[in-house]
Tab-separated table of C-alpha atoms in Angstrom:
chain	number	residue	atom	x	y	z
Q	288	UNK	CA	19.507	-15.536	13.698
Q	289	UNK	CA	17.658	-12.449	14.093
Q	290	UNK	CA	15.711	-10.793	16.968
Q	291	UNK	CA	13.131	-8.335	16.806
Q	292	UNK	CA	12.025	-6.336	19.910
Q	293	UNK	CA	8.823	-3.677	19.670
Q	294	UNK	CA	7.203	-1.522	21.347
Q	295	UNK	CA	4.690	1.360	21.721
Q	296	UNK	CA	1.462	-0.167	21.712
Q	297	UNK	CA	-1.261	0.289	23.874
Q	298	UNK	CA	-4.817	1.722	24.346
Q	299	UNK	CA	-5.819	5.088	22.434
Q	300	UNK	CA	-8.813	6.867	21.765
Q	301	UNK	CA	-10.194	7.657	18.660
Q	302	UNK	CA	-8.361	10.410	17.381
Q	303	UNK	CA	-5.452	9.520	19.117
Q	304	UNK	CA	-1.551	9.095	18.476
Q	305	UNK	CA	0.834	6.122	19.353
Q	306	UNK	CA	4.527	5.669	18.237
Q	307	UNK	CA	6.273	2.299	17.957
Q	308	UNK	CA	9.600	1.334	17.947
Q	309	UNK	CA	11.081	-1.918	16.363
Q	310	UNK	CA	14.871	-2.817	17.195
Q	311	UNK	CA	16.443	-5.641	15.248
Q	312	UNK	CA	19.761	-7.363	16.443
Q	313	UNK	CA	21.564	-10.650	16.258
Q	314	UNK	CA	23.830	-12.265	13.530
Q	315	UNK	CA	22.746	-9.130	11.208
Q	316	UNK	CA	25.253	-7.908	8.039
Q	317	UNK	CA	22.773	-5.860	6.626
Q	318	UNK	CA	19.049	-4.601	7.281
Q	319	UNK	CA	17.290	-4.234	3.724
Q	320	UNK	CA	14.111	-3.105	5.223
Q	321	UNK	CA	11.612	-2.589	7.789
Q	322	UNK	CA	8.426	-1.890	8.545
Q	323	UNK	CA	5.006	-2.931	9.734
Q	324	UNK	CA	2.304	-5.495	9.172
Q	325	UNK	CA	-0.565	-5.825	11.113
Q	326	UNK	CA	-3.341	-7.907	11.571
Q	327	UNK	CA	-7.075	-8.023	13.781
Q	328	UNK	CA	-8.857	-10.742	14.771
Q	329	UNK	CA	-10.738	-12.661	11.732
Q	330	UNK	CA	-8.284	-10.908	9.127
Q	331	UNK	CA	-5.307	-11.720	7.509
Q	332	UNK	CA	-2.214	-9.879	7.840
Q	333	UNK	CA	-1.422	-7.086	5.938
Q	334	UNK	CA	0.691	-4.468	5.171
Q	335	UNK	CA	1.136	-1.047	7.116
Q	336	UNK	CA	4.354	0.366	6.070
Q	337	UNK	CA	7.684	0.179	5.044
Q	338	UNK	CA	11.083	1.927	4.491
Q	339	UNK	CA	13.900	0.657	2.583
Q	340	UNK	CA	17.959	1.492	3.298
Q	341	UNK	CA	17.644	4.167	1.195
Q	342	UNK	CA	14.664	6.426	2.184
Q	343	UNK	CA	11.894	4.253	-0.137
Q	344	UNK	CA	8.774	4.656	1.838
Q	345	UNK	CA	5.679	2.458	1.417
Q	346	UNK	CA	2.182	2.565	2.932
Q	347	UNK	CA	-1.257	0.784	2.621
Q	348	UNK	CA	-3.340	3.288	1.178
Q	349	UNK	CA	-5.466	3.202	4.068
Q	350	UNK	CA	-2.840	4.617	6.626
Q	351	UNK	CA	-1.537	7.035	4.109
Q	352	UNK	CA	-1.367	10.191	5.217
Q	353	UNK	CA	-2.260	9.132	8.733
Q	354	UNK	CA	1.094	7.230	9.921
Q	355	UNK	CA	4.856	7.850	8.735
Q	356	UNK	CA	7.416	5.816	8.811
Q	357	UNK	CA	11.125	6.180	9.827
Q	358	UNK	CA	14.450	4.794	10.156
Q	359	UNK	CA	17.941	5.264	11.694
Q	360	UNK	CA	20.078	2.554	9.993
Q	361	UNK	CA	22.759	2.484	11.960
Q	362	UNK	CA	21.050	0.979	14.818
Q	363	UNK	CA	18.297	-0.748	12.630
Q	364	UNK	CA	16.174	0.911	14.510
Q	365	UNK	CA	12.306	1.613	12.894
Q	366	UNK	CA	9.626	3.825	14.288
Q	367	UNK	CA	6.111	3.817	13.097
Q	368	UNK	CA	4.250	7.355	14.438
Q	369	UNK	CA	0.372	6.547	13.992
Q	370	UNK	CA	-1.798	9.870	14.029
Q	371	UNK	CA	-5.582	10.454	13.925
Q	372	UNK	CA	-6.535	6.971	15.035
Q	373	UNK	CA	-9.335	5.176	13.759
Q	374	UNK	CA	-11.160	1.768	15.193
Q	375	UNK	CA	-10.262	0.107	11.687
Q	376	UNK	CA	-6.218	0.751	13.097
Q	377	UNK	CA	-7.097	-1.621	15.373
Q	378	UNK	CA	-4.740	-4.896	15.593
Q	379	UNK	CA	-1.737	-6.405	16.572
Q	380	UNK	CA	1.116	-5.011	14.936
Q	381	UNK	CA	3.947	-7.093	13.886
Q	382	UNK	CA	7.233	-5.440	13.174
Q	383	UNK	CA	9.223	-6.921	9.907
Q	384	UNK	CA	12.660	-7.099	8.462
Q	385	UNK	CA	14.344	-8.021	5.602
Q	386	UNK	CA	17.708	-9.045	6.602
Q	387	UNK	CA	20.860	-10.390	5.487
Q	388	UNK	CA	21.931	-12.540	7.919
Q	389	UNK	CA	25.576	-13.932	8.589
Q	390	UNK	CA	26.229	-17.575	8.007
Q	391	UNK	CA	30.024	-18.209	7.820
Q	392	UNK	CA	30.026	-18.189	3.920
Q	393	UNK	CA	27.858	-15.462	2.127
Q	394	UNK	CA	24.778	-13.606	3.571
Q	395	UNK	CA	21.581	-15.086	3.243
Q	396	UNK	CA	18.624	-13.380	3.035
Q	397	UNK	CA	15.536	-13.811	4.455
Q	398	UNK	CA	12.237	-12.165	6.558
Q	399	UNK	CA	12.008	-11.482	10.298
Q	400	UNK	CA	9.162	-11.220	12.562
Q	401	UNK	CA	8.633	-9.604	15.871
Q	402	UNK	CA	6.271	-10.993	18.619
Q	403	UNK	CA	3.789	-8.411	17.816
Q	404	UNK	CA	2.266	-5.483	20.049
Q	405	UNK	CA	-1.173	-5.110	20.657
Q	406	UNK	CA	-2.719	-1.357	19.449
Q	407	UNK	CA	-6.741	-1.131	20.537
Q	408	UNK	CA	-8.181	2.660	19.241
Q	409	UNK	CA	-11.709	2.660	21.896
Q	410	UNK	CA	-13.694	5.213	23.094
């Protein structure tokens, strides 16, 4: 079983800059990836970003250049930094993992969700 805790969101203004942070823990042999979906009222979910155990960096093209990426492995620890704001960044943003999780026999893998934090870019 695997946890996901986030954090960072909140209220910005156009513009703007927020930073989350996504923590995963439980029954965890190894972290494949992580990253960030998101998704606003009336769409689906999509993709934001992700990064891969070693340094393999994805982005939706319409955050590139905007929001990076990072990650400390060793605490499976992932941190989104969003810069230059726009309404359209405007959703809840659910953290993700790609875990191998410890079962007693070999690792299975499988995807992990957080509970989501809300980011709202208003004037």
């Amino acid at each position: 079983q695997v946890q996901l805790e986030e954090s960072g969101g909140g209220l910005v203004q156009p513009g703007g800059s927020l930073r989350l942070s996504c923590t995963a823990s439980g029954n965890i042999f190894n972290v494949v990836a992580m990253g960030w979906y998101r998704q606003a009222p009336g769409n689906q979910r999509e993709l934001v970003g992700t990064v891969a155990r070693g340094g393999l960096v994805r982005y939706a093209d319409s955050v590139k250049g905007r929001f990076t990426i990072s990650r400390k492995d060793a605490e499976n620890t992932a941190y989104l930094q969003m810069n230059s704001l726009e309404l359209a960044d405007t959703a809840v943003y659910y953290c993700y993992a790609n875990v191998y999780v410890n079962t007693g026999g070999p690792p299975r893998v499988g995807d992990y969700w957080g509970q989501g934090t809300q980011v709202t870019v208003s004037s």
